[in-house]
Each structure stands twice: as C-alpha cells, then as structure tokens.
Coordinates of C-alpha atoms and ligand atoms in Angstrom, one line a residue:
Chain A
X177 CA 104.6 114.4 112.8
X178 CA 101.5 112.4 113.2
X179 CA 99.0 115.4 113.0
X180 CA 100.0 116.5 109.6
X181 CA 99.3 112.8 108.0
X182 CA 95.7 113.2 109.4
X183 CA 95.2 116.7 108.5
X184 CA 96.1 115.7 105.1
X185 CA 93.7 113.2 105.1
X186 CA 90.9 115.4 106.6
X187 CA 92.0 117.8 104.0
X188 CA 91.3 115.6 101.0
X189 CA 88.2 114.2 102.1
X190 CA 86.8 117.6 103.1
X191 CA 88.0 118.8 99.3
X192 CA 86.0 116.0 97.5
X193 CA 82.9 116.8 99.3
X194 CA 83.0 120.4 98.6
X195 CA 83.1 119.7 94.8
X196 CA 84.5 123.1 94.5
X197 CA 82.9 124.9 96.9
X198 CA 84.7 127.1 99.5
X199 CA 84.8 125.5 102.9
X200 CA 84.1 127.6 105.6
X201 CA 84.3 125.0 108.8
X202 CA 85.4 121.2 108.7
X203 CA 83.9 119.4 111.6
X204 CA 85.7 116.1 112.4
X205 CA 85.3 113.5 115.2
X206 CA 88.2 111.6 116.6
X207 CA 88.5 108.7 119.0
X208 CA 90.5 108.8 122.1
X209 CA 92.6 105.9 121.0
X210 CA 93.7 107.6 117.9
X211 CA 96.3 110.1 120.1
X212 CA 95.3 112.9 118.1
X213 CA 96.5 116.3 119.8
X214 CA 93.9 118.6 118.9
X215 CA 96.3 121.8 118.8
X216 CA 98.9 120.1 116.6
X217 CA 95.8 119.0 114.4
X218 CA 94.3 122.4 113.8
X219 CA 98.0 124.1 113.5
X220 CA 98.4 121.1 110.6
X221 CA 95.1 121.8 109.4
X222 CA 95.7 125.6 108.6
X223 CA 99.0 124.7 106.9
X224 CA 98.0 121.9 104.6
X225 CA 94.7 123.4 103.7
X226 CA 96.5 126.1 102.0
X227 CA 95.8 126.6 98.0
X228 CA 92.7 124.5 98.4
X229 CA 88.8 125.1 99.0
X230 CA 89.5 124.7 102.9
X231 CA 91.8 127.8 102.7
X232 CA 91.1 129.6 105.8
X233 CA 88.3 127.3 107.0
X234 CA 87.8 126.9 110.9
X235 CA 88.7 123.6 112.0
X236 CA 86.1 122.3 114.7
X237 CA 86.6 118.9 116.9
X238 CA 84.8 116.4 119.0
X239 CA 87.0 113.6 120.9
X240 CA 85.0 110.3 121.3
X241 CA 85.8 108.4 124.7
X242 CA 87.1 105.0 124.4
X243 CA 84.7 102.1 125.1
X244 CA 85.4 98.5 125.6
X245 CA 83.4 95.3 125.7
X246 CA 84.7 92.4 127.0
X247 CA 84.2 89.4 125.0
X248 CA 84.1 86.8 127.9
X249 CA 81.7 88.6 130.4
X250 CA 80.0 91.2 128.7
X251 CA 81.5 93.9 130.8
X252 CA 81.4 97.4 129.2
X253 CA 83.7 100.1 130.4
X254 CA 85.7 103.2 129.6
X255 CA 89.2 103.5 129.6
X256 CA 91.4 106.7 130.0
X257 CA 94.6 105.0 129.9
X258 CA 95.8 102.2 127.9
X259 CA 94.9 99.1 129.6
X260 CA 92.7 96.7 127.3
X261 CA 92.2 94.1 129.7
X262 CA 88.6 93.5 131.2
X263 CA 88.9 94.7 134.7
X264 CA 86.1 92.2 135.6
X265 CA 87.7 88.9 134.5
X266 CA 90.9 89.4 133.4
X267 CA 89.7 88.6 129.7
X268 CA 92.1 89.6 126.8
X269 CA 89.3 89.4 124.2
X270 CA 87.9 93.0 124.2
X271 CA 85.8 94.8 121.5
X272 CA 86.4 98.3 121.0
X273 CA 83.0 100.0 120.9
X274 CA 84.4 103.4 120.2
X275 CA 87.3 105.3 120.5
X276 CA 88.7 104.7 117.1
X277 CA 87.2 107.0 115.0
X278 CA 89.0 109.4 112.6
X279 CA 86.0 110.7 110.8
X280 CA 85.0 113.9 108.8
X281 CA 81.8 114.5 110.2
X282 CA 80.2 117.8 108.3
X283 CA 81.8 120.5 106.3
X284 CA 80.4 123.9 105.7
X285 CA 80.6 125.5 102.0
X286 CA 79.5 128.6 100.6
X287 CA 76.9 128.4 98.0
X288 CA 76.9 130.5 95.3
X289 CA 73.1 130.5 94.3
X290 CA 70.2 130.5 96.8
X291 CA 69.6 127.0 97.8
X292 CA 66.1 125.7 96.5
X293 CA 66.3 122.3 98.0
Chain B
X155 CA 76.6 133.9 99.3
X156 CA 75.1 131.8 102.2
X157 CA 76.8 128.7 104.2
X158 CA 75.4 125.3 103.7
X159 CA 76.4 122.0 106.1
X160 CA 77.0 119.2 104.2
X161 CA 77.0 116.0 105.8
X162 CA 80.1 113.9 105.1
X163 CA 80.5 111.0 108.0
X164 CA 83.4 109.2 106.3
X165 CA 86.4 108.1 107.8
X166 CA 89.2 110.3 106.8
X167 CA 91.2 107.5 105.6
X168 CA 88.8 105.8 103.3
X169 CA 90.8 106.7 100.1
X170 CA 93.8 105.5 101.5
X171 CA 91.8 102.1 102.7
X172 CA 89.9 101.9 99.2
X173 CA 94.0 101.8 97.7
X174 CA 94.9 99.3 100.1
X175 CA 91.9 96.7 99.2
X176 CA 92.9 97.5 95.5
X177 CA 96.5 96.5 96.6
X178 CA 95.5 93.6 98.5
X179 CA 93.2 92.2 95.7
X180 CA 96.1 92.5 93.3
X181 CA 98.2 90.4 96.1
X182 CA 95.7 87.8 96.2
X183 CA 95.3 87.6 92.8
X184 CA 99.2 87.0 92.4
X185 CA 98.5 84.5 95.4
X186 CA 101.2 86.7 97.5
X187 CA 101.2 87.4 101.4
X188 CA 102.1 90.5 102.4
X189 CA 104.0 91.6 105.8
X190 CA 103.9 95.1 106.9
X191 CA 107.0 95.5 109.1
X192 CA 107.3 98.4 111.0
X193 CA 109.5 99.9 114.0
X194 CA 110.8 103.0 115.8
X195 CA 114.1 104.4 113.8
X196 CA 117.1 102.5 114.8
X197 CA 115.0 99.4 116.0
X198 CA 117.3 97.6 113.9
X199 CA 114.7 96.1 111.3
X200 CA 116.7 96.5 108.3
X201 CA 119.7 94.4 109.9
X202 CA 116.9 91.7 111.3
X203 CA 115.8 91.4 107.7
X204 CA 119.0 90.8 106.3
X205 CA 119.6 88.2 109.1
X206 CA 116.4 87.1 108.1
X207 CA 117.0 86.5 104.5
X208 CA 120.6 85.3 105.1
X209 CA 120.1 81.9 103.8
X210 CA 118.6 83.5 100.7
X211 CA 115.2 84.4 99.3
X212 CA 113.4 81.5 100.3
X213 CA 112.5 80.7 103.7
X214 CA 111.5 76.9 104.0
X215 CA 110.4 77.1 100.4
X216 CA 108.3 80.1 100.6
X217 CA 109.5 82.8 97.9
X218 CA 110.5 86.0 99.8
X219 CA 110.6 89.7 98.1
X220 CA 111.2 92.9 100.0
X221 CA 109.6 96.2 99.1
X222 CA 111.7 98.8 100.8
X223 CA 110.3 101.8 101.9
X224 CA 112.8 103.0 104.8
X225 CA 114.9 105.3 103.4
X226 CA 117.1 105.6 106.3
X227 CA 117.7 102.0 106.8
X228 CA 117.6 101.0 103.5
X229 CA 119.0 97.8 102.3
X230 CA 120.7 99.0 99.4
X231 CA 121.3 96.7 96.3
X232 CA 124.9 95.7 97.3
X233 CA 123.8 94.5 100.9
X234 CA 120.8 92.1 99.0
X235 CA 122.8 91.3 95.9
X236 CA 124.8 88.4 97.7
X237 CA 121.4 87.3 99.0
X238 CA 119.5 87.1 96.0
X239 CA 116.5 88.5 97.5
X240 CA 114.4 91.1 95.1
X241 CA 114.4 94.2 96.4
X242 CA 112.6 97.4 95.5
X243 CA 113.4 100.5 96.7
X244 CA 110.6 103.0 97.1
X245 CA 111.6 106.4 97.1
X246 CA 109.9 108.1 99.9
X247 CA 112.1 111.2 100.0
X248 CA 110.5 114.4 99.3
X249 CA 111.7 117.7 99.4
X250 CA 111.3 118.4 103.2
X251 CA 113.4 115.1 103.9
X252 CA 111.8 111.7 104.1
X253 CA 108.2 110.6 104.1
X254 CA 107.0 109.5 107.8
X255 CA 105.1 106.5 106.5
X256 CA 104.1 104.2 103.6
X257 CA 100.6 104.8 102.3
X258 CA 98.4 102.5 100.3
X259 CA 99.3 104.8 97.0
X260 CA 103.0 104.5 97.6
X261 CA 103.0 100.6 97.6
X262 CA 100.8 100.7 94.3
X263 CA 103.1 102.7 92.6
X264 CA 105.8 100.1 93.2
X265 CA 103.7 97.3 92.2
X266 CA 104.7 97.2 88.6
X267 CA 108.2 96.8 89.6
X268 CA 107.2 93.4 91.9
X269 CA 108.1 90.1 90.6
X270 CA 104.7 89.2 91.8
X271 CA 104.5 86.0 89.9
X272 CA 107.6 84.7 91.3
X273 CA 106.8 85.7 94.9
X274 CA 105.0 83.9 97.9
X275 CA 105.7 86.5 100.5
X276 CA 106.2 90.0 100.2
X277 CA 107.8 92.0 103.1
X278 CA 107.4 95.8 103.1
X279 CA 109.8 97.5 105.3
X280 CA 108.0 100.8 106.2
X281 CA 109.5 103.6 107.3
X282 CA 111.2 103.8 111.0
X283 CA 108.2 105.7 113.0
X284 CA 105.9 104.5 115.5
X285 CA 103.0 106.7 114.9
X286 CA 101.9 107.6 111.5
X287 CA 102.4 103.6 109.9
X288 CA 99.9 102.6 112.1
X289 CA 97.2 104.7 110.6
X290 CA 97.8 103.7 106.9
X291 CA 97.0 99.9 105.5
X292 CA 98.9 99.2 102.4
X293 CA 97.2 95.8 101.6
X294 CA 99.1 93.8 103.9
X295 CA 98.0 90.7 105.7
X296 CA 100.1 90.9 108.7
X297 CA 101.5 93.4 110.5
X298 CA 105.0 93.0 112.8
X299 CA 106.6 95.5 114.8
X300 CA 110.2 95.7 116.1
X301 CA 111.0 97.1 119.5
X302 CA 114.5 97.1 120.8
X303 CA 115.7 96.8 124.4
X304 CA 117.6 99.7 123.5
X305 CA 114.2 101.8 123.6
X306 CA 112.1 102.5 126.8
X307 CA 110.4 99.6 128.5
X308 CA 107.0 102.0 128.1
X309 CA 106.6 102.4 124.5
X310 CA 103.7 100.0 124.2
X311 CA 102.0 102.9 126.7
X312 CA 103.2 105.6 124.7
X313 CA 102.1 104.2 121.4
X314 CA 99.2 101.9 121.8
X315 CA 97.9 102.3 118.6
X316 CA 100.9 100.7 116.9
X317 CA 101.3 97.7 119.5
X318 CA 97.8 97.2 119.1
X319 CA 97.6 97.3 115.7
X320 CA 100.4 94.2 115.1
X321 CA 100.0 90.8 115.5
X322 CA 103.5 89.9 116.5
X323 CA 105.9 92.2 118.2
X324 CA 109.4 91.2 118.0
X325 CA 111.8 92.5 120.3
X326 CA 115.2 92.9 119.0
X327 CA 118.7 92.9 120.5
X328 CA 117.9 91.0 123.5
X329 CA 122.1 90.3 123.5
X330 CA 122.4 93.8 125.1
X331 CA 119.8 92.9 127.9
X332 CA 122.7 92.7 130.4
X333 CA 124.1 96.1 129.2
X334 CA 121.0 98.2 129.4
X335 CA 118.5 99.8 131.7
X336 CA 115.2 97.8 130.4
X337 CA 113.2 95.5 132.2
X338 CA 111.7 93.1 129.8
X339 CA 109.3 91.6 132.4
X340 CA 108.0 95.3 132.6
X341 CA 107.9 95.8 129.0
X342 CA 105.7 92.6 128.2
X343 CA 103.7 93.7 131.4
X344 CA 102.7 96.8 129.3
X345 CA 102.5 95.0 126.3
X346 CA 100.1 92.8 127.5
X347 CA 97.9 95.6 129.0
X348 CA 97.9 97.4 125.6
X349 CA 97.3 94.2 123.3
X350 CA 96.3 91.4 125.5
X351 CA 97.5 88.2 124.3
X352 CA 99.6 89.3 121.3
X353 CA 102.5 87.0 120.4
X354 CA 106.0 88.2 121.0
X355 CA 109.6 87.0 120.0
X356 CA 112.7 87.7 121.4
X357 CA 115.5 88.2 118.9
X358 CA 118.8 89.5 118.3
X359 CA 119.9 90.3 114.8
X360 CA 123.4 90.4 115.8
X361 CA 123.8 87.0 117.7
X362 CA 121.0 85.2 115.3
X363 CA 119.1 84.4 118.8
X364 CA 115.5 83.7 117.8
X365 CA 115.8 84.5 114.3
X366 CA 114.8 81.1 113.3
X367 CA 111.6 81.6 115.3
X368 CA 110.7 84.5 113.5
X369 CA 111.5 82.7 109.8
X370 CA 109.1 80.2 110.7
X371 CA 106.5 82.9 111.8
X372 CA 107.0 84.5 108.3
X373 CA 106.9 81.1 106.5
X374 CA 103.6 80.5 108.0
X375 CA 101.7 83.8 106.7
X376 CA 101.1 82.5 103.0
X377 CA 99.2 79.7 104.1
X378 CA 96.2 82.3 105.0
X379 CA 96.4 83.4 101.5
X380 CA 94.0 81.4 99.0
X381 CA 96.1 79.9 96.2
X382 CA 94.6 81.1 93.1
X383 CA 93.1 78.3 91.0
Ligands
LIG1221 ZN1 85.2 90.4 131.3

C-alpha cells in the first residue's frame, strides 16, 4: 500500500529531527496530487512508528489544494479532478503551483530539561 | 518534562532523493543513462524488454544493461543468457513478500555489481505497481511506463501521479485490441487530460509491432548524458 511507503518516509524524517527525544505529534502537509488517503496514512503511521521514538505519537495533517498555472495564458486555477489542460486556452504547458507537497512540517517532542532558549 | 514544537519543513522523501542524486552522479561519471521502467503488474514489461533486447545487448550501438527489480516478472538468467545482456537481479523480497517499489538505496546497493563502464544505457525494471514507484526516484534520466490494453482505459485518471511522472507511455498488447473491451481513443483522451502532450507508443511484445520505435526511443536517451572527458 502506498501509504506504508509514505508513512515510513514520514517516520524516518521525524526520527531524524527528534534526535533521540520522544515524539508526541507529527504534523504533515500533503498535496492533493499525492493521492494520500489520510485514514490509511494514519493507520500505516501507527504501525510503522512502533519501536521508534514516534511510537504512540499523534499524526496530524493538512491537505494542500492543487493549483495550476498555464504557461501560455497565465491563467491560474485549482483542480479537483486530474485534468491538467488549461481550461482557458487549452494549452498543455502548465506549472503545478501547489499540490505536490509531501512534507513533514513540524514535530512535537518531549524535552527532559527546562528549555532555556 | 514538557513538550516543544520543532519546525521541520522537509520533504518526507528527501533522504531518498539525496541517495538518488548520488546514484545519478555515479551514473553520469560512468557516462550511463538510466531509464526507470514502470508498469502495473501483468502489463508485460518483462516480455517487452526481452523483445527489445532480442537482437542482443546493443541497440543501434548503444550498450544496454538491465537492473531487474521485479521479482514477479523476473527476467531470469536463462531467459537472458542467450541474449548476452548484462543483468543484475535486485533481491527485493522481504519476509512479508516482495517490496512494492524500488528506492534509491536498493539501486545503490546494486551499483558494485553493475558493469557501468561497459554500458551506455541501464534499464531499471521497477516493481509492478502504479503507485509507490512514482514517488521514489532512483537516479534515472527518464521514466517510462507500460500500460496494457488488458487494463482499464481509465487508468490515467486513477493513477495520475504515475502517468504524469513519465515522459513516455507505452501501450502494450495492442494485438489484443479487437478482443478486449478497451477503447484506445478514450485511453489517449484520459492520458492527455492527465499529462497533456506526453509521448506514447503503441506496441505488442507478442507480435513485435511498434518495438522498433521503442528501441529507437531508448537508443536516444544516452544523447542527453554528457560523455565524461
Ligand atoms: Zn492557458
């Protein structure tokens, strides 16, 4: 399942940034075009994070809408369905402005000592 | 004990992409172009590859090697021995069955076994799966996917990530068109919606139709790689 591959990548990233601290929450942002099923990702995350510092952490997420820009006529629009031709001029050259993200935005960790910084 | 928020803002696939870039640098140094060949299970890419290489390991003077990552569609030693094509088999099987995709690290582990200095083009046959392989770069110059007319004509709509990431879509098994419920025009219409202007080839690994065109396309891939001085 797709979500297992992604969950592993998310956990690896979080573990690296946690630097040994226990993680209580991982916040991810993924674009619409990534076709991530949130419930499946959450399920996969729960399994993949076992026996890592992310064990038991909460996974939270936001979905970034897919926005395109036509190179030919500069039209910008949001897509819900996979239709990438410009509805304005029919052009094929489009730039994806957003919607391809697959990002660990932040993690929440437990600090043993008081944070002075 | 208190909780602190740590800003990360990192692509979850960064680690893979970093290794993919290292692979790419090694391939460039050896002057080898790399094609990542992907498909759904059963689209016939192994048989197609055999057809493409039926004349031997050289296509129009381009020396080809294969990195075989698809355990299911494995081009085994016997099948390739008579073709004299250098093949390295990646063991992607784990305790829970095969991996669902190749990642940059798996390909990296195979580098020492590959005769890169004797190759111009390396074809990496990915695991048959239309989802995960699209996410993981392995250091390739070009991505090709093989779809077959035995699959649904709405495949591009279901797997836009895969169809968008490829620069060539090979429609295989066209010899079956009269016998299957597959509307090629509709498939191409959906393909154009998902990846406007993408190149496609219609082929049959069984009859050999269109295989020359695919061979010619592959033979041009090394032109993009700078030959080391
Ligand atoms: Zn336009």
